[in-house]
Short mmCIF file of C-alpha atoms and ligand atoms in Angstrom, two decimals:
data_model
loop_
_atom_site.label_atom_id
_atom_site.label_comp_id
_atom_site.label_asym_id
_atom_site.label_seq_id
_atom_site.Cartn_x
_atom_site.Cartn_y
_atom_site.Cartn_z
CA UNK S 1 103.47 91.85 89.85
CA UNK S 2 105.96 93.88 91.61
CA UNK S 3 103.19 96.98 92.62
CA UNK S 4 102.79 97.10 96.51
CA UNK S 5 99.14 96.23 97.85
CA UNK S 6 97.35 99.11 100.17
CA UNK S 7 94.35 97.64 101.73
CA UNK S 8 91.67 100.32 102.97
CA UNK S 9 88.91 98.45 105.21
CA UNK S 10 86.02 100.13 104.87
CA UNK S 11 84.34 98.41 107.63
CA UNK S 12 86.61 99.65 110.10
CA UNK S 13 86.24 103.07 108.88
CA UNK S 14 82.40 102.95 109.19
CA UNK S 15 83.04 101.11 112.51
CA UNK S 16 85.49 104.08 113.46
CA UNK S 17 82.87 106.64 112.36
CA UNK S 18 79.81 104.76 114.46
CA UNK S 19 82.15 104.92 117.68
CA UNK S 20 83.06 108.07 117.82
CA UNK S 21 79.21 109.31 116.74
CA UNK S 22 78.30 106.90 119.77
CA UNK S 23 80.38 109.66 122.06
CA UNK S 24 78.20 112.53 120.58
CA UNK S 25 74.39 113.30 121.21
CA UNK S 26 74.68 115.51 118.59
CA UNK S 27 75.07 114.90 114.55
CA UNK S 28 78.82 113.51 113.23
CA UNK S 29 79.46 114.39 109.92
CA UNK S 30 82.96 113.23 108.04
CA UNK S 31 85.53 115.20 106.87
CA UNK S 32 87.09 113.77 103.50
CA UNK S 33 89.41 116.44 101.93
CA UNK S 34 92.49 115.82 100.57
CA UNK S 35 90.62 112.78 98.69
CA UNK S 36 89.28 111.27 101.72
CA UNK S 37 93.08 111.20 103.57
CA UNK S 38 94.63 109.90 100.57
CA UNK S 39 92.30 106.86 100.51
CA UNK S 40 89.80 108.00 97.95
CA UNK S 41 87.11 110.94 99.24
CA UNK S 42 84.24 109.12 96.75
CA UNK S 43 84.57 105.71 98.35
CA UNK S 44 85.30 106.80 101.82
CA UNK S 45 82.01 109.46 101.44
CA UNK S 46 80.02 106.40 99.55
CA UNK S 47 80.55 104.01 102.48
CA UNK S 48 79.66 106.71 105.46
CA UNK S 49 76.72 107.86 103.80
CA UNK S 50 75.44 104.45 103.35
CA UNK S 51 76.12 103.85 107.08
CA UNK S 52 74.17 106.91 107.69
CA UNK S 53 76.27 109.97 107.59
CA UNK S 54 74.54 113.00 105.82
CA UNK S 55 77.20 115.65 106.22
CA UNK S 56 80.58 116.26 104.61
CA UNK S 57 83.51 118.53 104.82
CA UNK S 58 85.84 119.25 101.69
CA UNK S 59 88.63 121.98 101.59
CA UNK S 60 88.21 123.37 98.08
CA UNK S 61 84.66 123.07 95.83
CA UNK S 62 86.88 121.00 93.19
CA UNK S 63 86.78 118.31 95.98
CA UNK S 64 83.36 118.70 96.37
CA UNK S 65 82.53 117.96 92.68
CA UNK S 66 84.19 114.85 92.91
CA UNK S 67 82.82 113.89 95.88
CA UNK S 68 78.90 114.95 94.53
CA UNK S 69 79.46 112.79 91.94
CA UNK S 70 79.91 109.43 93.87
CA UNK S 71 77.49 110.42 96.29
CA UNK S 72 74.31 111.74 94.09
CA UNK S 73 72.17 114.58 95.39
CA UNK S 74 71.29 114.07 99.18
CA UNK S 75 74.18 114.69 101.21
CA UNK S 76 75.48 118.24 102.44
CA UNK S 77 78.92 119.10 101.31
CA UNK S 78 80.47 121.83 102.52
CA UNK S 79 83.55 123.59 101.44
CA UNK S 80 85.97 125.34 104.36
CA UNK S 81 88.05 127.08 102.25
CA UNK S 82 84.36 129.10 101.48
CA UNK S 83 83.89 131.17 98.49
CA UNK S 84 86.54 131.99 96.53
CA UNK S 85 86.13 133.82 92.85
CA UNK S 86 85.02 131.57 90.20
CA UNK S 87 83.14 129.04 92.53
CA UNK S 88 79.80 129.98 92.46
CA UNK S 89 78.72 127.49 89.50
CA UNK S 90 80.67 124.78 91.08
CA UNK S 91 78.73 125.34 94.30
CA UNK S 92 75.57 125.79 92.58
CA UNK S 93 76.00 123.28 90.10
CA UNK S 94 77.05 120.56 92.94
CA UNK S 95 75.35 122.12 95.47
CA UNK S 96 78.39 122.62 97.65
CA UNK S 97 77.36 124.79 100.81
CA UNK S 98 80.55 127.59 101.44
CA UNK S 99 81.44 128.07 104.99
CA UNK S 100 82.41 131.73 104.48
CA UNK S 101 85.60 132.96 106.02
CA UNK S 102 85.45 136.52 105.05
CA UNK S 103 83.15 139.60 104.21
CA UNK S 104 84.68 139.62 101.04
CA UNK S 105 83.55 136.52 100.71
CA UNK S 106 80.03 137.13 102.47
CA UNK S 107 79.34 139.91 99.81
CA UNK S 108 80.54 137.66 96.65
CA UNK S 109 78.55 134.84 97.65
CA UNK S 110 75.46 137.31 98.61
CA UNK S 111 75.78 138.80 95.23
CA UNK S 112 76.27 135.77 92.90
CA UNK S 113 74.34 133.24 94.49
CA UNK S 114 71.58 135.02 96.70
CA UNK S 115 69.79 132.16 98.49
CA UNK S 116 71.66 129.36 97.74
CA UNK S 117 73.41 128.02 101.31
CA UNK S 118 75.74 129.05 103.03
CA UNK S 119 77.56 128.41 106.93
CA UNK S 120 80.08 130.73 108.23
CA UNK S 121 83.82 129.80 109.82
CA UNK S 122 84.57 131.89 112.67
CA UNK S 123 88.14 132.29 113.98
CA UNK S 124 88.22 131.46 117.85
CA UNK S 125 92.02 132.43 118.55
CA UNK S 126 93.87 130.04 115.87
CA UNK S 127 94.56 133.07 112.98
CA UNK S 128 93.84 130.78 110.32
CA UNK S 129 90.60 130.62 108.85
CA UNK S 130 87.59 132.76 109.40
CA UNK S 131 86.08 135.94 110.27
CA UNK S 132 87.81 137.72 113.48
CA UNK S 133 84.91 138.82 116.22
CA UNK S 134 85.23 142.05 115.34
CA UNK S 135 84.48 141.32 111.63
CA UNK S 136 81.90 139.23 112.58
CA UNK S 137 80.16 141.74 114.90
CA UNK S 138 80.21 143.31 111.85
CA UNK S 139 77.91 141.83 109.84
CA UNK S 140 76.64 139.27 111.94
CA UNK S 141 73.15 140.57 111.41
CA UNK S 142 73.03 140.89 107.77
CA UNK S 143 74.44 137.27 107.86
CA UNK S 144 71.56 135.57 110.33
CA UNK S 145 69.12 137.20 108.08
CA UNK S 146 70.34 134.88 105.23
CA UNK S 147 70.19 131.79 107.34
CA UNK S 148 72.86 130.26 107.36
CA UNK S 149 72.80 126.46 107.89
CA UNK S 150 75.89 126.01 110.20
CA UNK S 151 78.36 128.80 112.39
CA UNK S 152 81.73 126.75 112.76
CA UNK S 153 85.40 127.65 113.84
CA UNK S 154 88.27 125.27 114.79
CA UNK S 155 90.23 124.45 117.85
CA UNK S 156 93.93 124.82 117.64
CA UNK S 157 95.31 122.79 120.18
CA UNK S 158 92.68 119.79 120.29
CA UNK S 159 95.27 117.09 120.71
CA UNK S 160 96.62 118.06 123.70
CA UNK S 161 93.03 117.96 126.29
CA UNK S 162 94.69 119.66 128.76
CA UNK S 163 95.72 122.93 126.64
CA UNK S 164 94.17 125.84 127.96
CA UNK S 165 94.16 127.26 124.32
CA UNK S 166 90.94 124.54 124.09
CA UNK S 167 88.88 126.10 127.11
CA UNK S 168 89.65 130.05 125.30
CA UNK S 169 88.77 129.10 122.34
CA UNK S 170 85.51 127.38 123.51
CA UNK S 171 84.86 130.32 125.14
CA UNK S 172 84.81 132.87 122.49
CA UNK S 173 83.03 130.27 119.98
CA UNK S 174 80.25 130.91 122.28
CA UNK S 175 80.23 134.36 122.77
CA UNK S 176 80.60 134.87 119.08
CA UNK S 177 77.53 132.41 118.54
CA UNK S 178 75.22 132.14 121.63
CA UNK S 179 71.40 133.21 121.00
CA UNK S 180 71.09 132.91 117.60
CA UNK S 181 69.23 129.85 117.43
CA UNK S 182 71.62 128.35 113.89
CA UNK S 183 73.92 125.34 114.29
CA UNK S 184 77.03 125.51 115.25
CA UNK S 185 80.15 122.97 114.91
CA UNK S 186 84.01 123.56 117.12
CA UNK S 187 85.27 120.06 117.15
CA UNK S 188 87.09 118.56 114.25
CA UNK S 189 88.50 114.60 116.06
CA UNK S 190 90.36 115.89 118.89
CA UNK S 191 87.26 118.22 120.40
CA UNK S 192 85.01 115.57 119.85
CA UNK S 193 87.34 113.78 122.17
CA UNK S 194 87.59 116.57 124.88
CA UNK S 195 83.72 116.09 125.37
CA UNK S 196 79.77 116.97 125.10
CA UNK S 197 80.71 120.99 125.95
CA UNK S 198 82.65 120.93 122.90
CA UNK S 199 80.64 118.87 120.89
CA UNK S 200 76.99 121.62 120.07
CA UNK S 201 74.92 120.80 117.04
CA UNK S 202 77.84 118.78 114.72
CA UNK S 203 81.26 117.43 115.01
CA UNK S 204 83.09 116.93 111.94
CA UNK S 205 85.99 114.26 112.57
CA UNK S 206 88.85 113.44 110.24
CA UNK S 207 91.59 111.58 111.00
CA UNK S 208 89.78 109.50 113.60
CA UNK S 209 87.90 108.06 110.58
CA UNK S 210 91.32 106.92 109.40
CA UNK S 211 92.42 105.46 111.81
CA UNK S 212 94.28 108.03 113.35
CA UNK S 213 95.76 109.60 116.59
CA UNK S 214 94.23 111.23 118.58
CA UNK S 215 92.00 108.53 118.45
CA UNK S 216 93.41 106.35 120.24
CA UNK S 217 90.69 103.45 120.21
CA UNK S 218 90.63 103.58 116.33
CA UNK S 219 90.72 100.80 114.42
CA UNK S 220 93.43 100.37 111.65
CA UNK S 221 91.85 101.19 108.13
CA UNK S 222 94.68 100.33 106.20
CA UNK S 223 97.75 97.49 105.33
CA UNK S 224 100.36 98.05 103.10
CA UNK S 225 101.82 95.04 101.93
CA UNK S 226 105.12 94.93 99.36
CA UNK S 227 106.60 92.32 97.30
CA UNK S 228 109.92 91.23 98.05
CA UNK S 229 111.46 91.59 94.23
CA UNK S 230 114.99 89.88 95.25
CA UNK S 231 116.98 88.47 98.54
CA UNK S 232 120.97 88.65 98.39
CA UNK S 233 123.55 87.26 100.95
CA UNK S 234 126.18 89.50 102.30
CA UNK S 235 129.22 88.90 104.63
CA UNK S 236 130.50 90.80 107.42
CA UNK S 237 131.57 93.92 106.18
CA UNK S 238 129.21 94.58 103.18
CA UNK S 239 127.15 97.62 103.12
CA UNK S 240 123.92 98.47 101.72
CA UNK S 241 122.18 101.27 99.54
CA UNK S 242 123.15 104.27 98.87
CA UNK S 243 125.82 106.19 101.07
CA UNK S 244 126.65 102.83 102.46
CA UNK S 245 124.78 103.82 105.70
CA UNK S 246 124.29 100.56 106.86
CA UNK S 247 126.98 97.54 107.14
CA UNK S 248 126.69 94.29 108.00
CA UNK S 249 128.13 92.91 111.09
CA UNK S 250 127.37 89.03 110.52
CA UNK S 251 126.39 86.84 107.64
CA UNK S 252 123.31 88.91 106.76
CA UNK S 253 120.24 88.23 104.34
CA UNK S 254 119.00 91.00 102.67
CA UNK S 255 115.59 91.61 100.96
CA UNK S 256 114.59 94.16 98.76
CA UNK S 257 111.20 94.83 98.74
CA UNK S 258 109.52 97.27 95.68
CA UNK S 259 108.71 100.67 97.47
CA UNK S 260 109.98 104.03 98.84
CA UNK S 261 109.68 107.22 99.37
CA UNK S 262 107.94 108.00 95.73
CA UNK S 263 105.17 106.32 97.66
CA UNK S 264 105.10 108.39 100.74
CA UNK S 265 107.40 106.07 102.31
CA UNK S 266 109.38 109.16 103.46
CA UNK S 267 113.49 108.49 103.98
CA UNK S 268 113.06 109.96 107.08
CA UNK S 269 111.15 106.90 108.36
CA UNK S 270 114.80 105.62 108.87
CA UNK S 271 115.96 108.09 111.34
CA UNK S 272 114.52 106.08 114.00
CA UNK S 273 114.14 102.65 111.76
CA UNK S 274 111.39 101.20 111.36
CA UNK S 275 110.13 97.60 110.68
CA UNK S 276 109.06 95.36 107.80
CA UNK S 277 106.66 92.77 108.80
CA UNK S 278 106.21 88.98 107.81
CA UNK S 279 103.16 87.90 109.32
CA UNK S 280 103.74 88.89 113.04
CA UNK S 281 107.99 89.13 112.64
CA UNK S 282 109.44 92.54 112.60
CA UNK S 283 112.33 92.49 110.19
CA UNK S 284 114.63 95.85 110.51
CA UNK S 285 114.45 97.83 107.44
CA UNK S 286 118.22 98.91 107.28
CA UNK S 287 119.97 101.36 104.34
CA UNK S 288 118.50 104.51 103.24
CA UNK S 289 114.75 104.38 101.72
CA UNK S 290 115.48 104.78 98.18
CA UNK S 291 112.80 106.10 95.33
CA UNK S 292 111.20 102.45 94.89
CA UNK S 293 112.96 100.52 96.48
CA UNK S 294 113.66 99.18 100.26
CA UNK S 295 116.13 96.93 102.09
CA UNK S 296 115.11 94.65 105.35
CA UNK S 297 117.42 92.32 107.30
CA UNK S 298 115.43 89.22 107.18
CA UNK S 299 118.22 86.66 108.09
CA UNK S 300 116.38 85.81 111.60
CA UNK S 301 113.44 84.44 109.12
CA UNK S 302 113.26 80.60 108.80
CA UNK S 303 111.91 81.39 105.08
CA UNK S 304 111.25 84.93 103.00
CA UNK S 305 107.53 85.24 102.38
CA UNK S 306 106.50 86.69 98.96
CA UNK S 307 105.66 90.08 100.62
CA UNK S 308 106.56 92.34 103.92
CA UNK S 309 104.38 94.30 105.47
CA UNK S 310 105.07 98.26 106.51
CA UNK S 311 101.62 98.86 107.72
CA UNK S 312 99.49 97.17 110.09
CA UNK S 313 98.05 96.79 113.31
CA UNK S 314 101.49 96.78 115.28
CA UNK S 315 103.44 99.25 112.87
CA UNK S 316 100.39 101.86 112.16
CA UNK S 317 100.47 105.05 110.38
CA UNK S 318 101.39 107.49 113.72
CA UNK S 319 103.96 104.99 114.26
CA UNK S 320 105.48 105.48 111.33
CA UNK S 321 104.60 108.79 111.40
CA UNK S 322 106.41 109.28 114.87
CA UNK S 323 109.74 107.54 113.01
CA UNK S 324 110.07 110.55 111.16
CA UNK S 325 109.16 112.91 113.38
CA UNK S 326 105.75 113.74 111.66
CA UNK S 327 101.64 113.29 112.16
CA UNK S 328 99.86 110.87 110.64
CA UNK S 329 97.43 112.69 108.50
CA UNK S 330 101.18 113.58 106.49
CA UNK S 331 102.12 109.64 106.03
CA UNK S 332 98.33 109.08 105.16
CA UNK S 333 98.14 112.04 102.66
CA UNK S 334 101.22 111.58 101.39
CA UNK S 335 100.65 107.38 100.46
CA UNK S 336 101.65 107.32 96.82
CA UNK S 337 99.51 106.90 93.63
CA UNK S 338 101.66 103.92 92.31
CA UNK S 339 99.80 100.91 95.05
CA UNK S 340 97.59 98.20 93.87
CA UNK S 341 94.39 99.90 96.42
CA UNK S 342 91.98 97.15 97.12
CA UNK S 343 88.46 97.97 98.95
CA UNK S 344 86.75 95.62 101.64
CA UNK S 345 83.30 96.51 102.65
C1 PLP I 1 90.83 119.04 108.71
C2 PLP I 1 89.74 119.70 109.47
C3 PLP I 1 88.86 118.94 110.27
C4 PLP I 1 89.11 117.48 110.56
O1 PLP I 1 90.18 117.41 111.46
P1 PLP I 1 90.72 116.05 112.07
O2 PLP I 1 91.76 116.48 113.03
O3 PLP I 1 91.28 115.29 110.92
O4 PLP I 1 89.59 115.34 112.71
C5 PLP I 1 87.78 119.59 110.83
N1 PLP I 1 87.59 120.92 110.66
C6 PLP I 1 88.42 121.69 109.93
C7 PLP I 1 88.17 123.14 109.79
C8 PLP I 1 89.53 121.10 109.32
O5 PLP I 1 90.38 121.87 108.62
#
């Protein structure tokens, strides 16, 4: 079988999700959009809720749908993206909870679904998502009459602690919210990082989950392992791959191992090179990333194993991620559909 293995430990992503709860006094609930980071939202949602988280965060109500289904009636899904036209049986038939952004969208969602649940986003200074103070000064008091389960808004500049966009934002979250007795939620992985005044009623982490920066204590959640489909000798001289980017400059052993960027193993990766593993050897990967395929000098190996490794604990996702001048919530979303994708719980 030539199809490259991607491991996703579940345990570590439970363990990832209990650690950074442990930082909170308040409740952590789990953001899976963008099916769970690329790693499957139903089995990533199955596995928290069984450890004990009850709240989830989608992007659109399609996700939630999928994500109701693997984890039965019980746990809150919310939707950021809120209520757009055409949702309302989705949300009530999946019972998806809309974190309104709008008062276009306050009035649909008033009007087709009276009573059924309902947060509301807030925008705190990043212009992205949510209702402006003004807007929400608005019709703030129509809104509290409806009870809304949750007032939210995000933090722009999380990442970096000592931004001063993160103490201005926190700021007008809390004059846009303070007094009105509903729970509220700022901090996506990077507040819930910055602290307990950022944390309130819920913090809804992502990437940490993953296994991601800025999480820095994370555990890895996943290993990408590829079969090495052929090895060739070259002499001094020979080049490899396309563009003949990359020559040899001794008596060189080539392996070809059976993935690229069709499987989110961008080309970019190369501009700073990166490494292919066996066991705990890094092997430079050398030639341009093709569409399946990839090249490693592994002449320094005693023997070629039956697989490399691009992912692991020493060559993680930001690291790659960092290669090619990206994030890693990009390399993760971006992991193809083409792996073998095996589960330990
Ligand atoms: C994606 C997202 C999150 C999760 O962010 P991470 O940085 O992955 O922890 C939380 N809240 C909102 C509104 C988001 O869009």
């Amino acid at each position: 079988m030539s199809t490259a293995r991607l491991k996703i430990n579940l345990d570590a992503l439970v363990i990832n999700w209990r650690n950074l709860d442990a930082k909170t006094g308040c409740e952590t609930a789990a953001v899976v959009k963008a099916n769970g980071y690329g790693l499957d939202a139903g089995r990533v949602g199955k596995a928290l809720a069984q450890a004990g988280a009850r709240n989830f965060f989608v992007a659109v109500a399609e996700e939630g749908i999928v994500l109701r289904r693997a984890l039965g009636p019980g746990p809150g899904i919310s939707v950021f993206s809120g209520h757009m036209e055409g949702d309302a049986k989705l949300l009530r038939d999946f019972q998806l909870t809309p974190m309104l952004n709008s008062i276009d969208q306050m009035l649909r969602h008033f009007e087709a679904l009276p009573g059924h649940p309902f947060g509301v986003q807030l925008d705190s200074g990043m212009n992205r998502l949510g209702m402006e103070a003004a807007e929400w000064a608005a019709v703030c008091e129509i809104a509290l009459q409806q009870n809304p389960v949750l007032l939210m808004s995000h933090l722009a500049c999380a990442d970096e602690p000592g931004h001063g966009m993160n103490a201005y934002q926190l700021q007008n979250f809390i004059k846009m919210t303070e007094g009105f007795n509903v729970p509220r939620s700022l901090s996506a992985t990077g507040g819930l990082l910055l602290g307990r005044d950022y944390h309130f009623d819920l913090c809804r982490p992502g990437i940490g989950l993953y296994g991601g920066a800025p999480y820095d204590a994370a555990l890895p959640v996943i290993e990408l392992e590829v079969p090495v489909i052929q090895t060739r000798d070259l002499a001094p001289g020979e080049s490899v791959g396309y563009g003949n980017t990359w020559i040899a400059k001794r008596d060189t052993r080539i392996a070809t191992i059976a993935a690229g960027y069709a499987d989110g193993l961008q080309r970019a990766f190369q501009r700073q090179g990166i490494m292919a593993y066996a066991d705990n050897t890094p092997c430079p990967v050398v030639g341009r990333i093709s569409m399946d395929l990839i090249t490693v000098d592994v002449t320094d190996l005693p023997e070629v194993p039956s697989h490399l490794s691009l992912i692991n604990e020493r060559q993680t996702v930001d690291a790659l991620a960092a290669a090619a001048g990206t994030i890693g919530y990009e390399v993760l979303t971006n992991l193809g559909a083409r792996y073998a994708r095996t589960y330990t719980a």
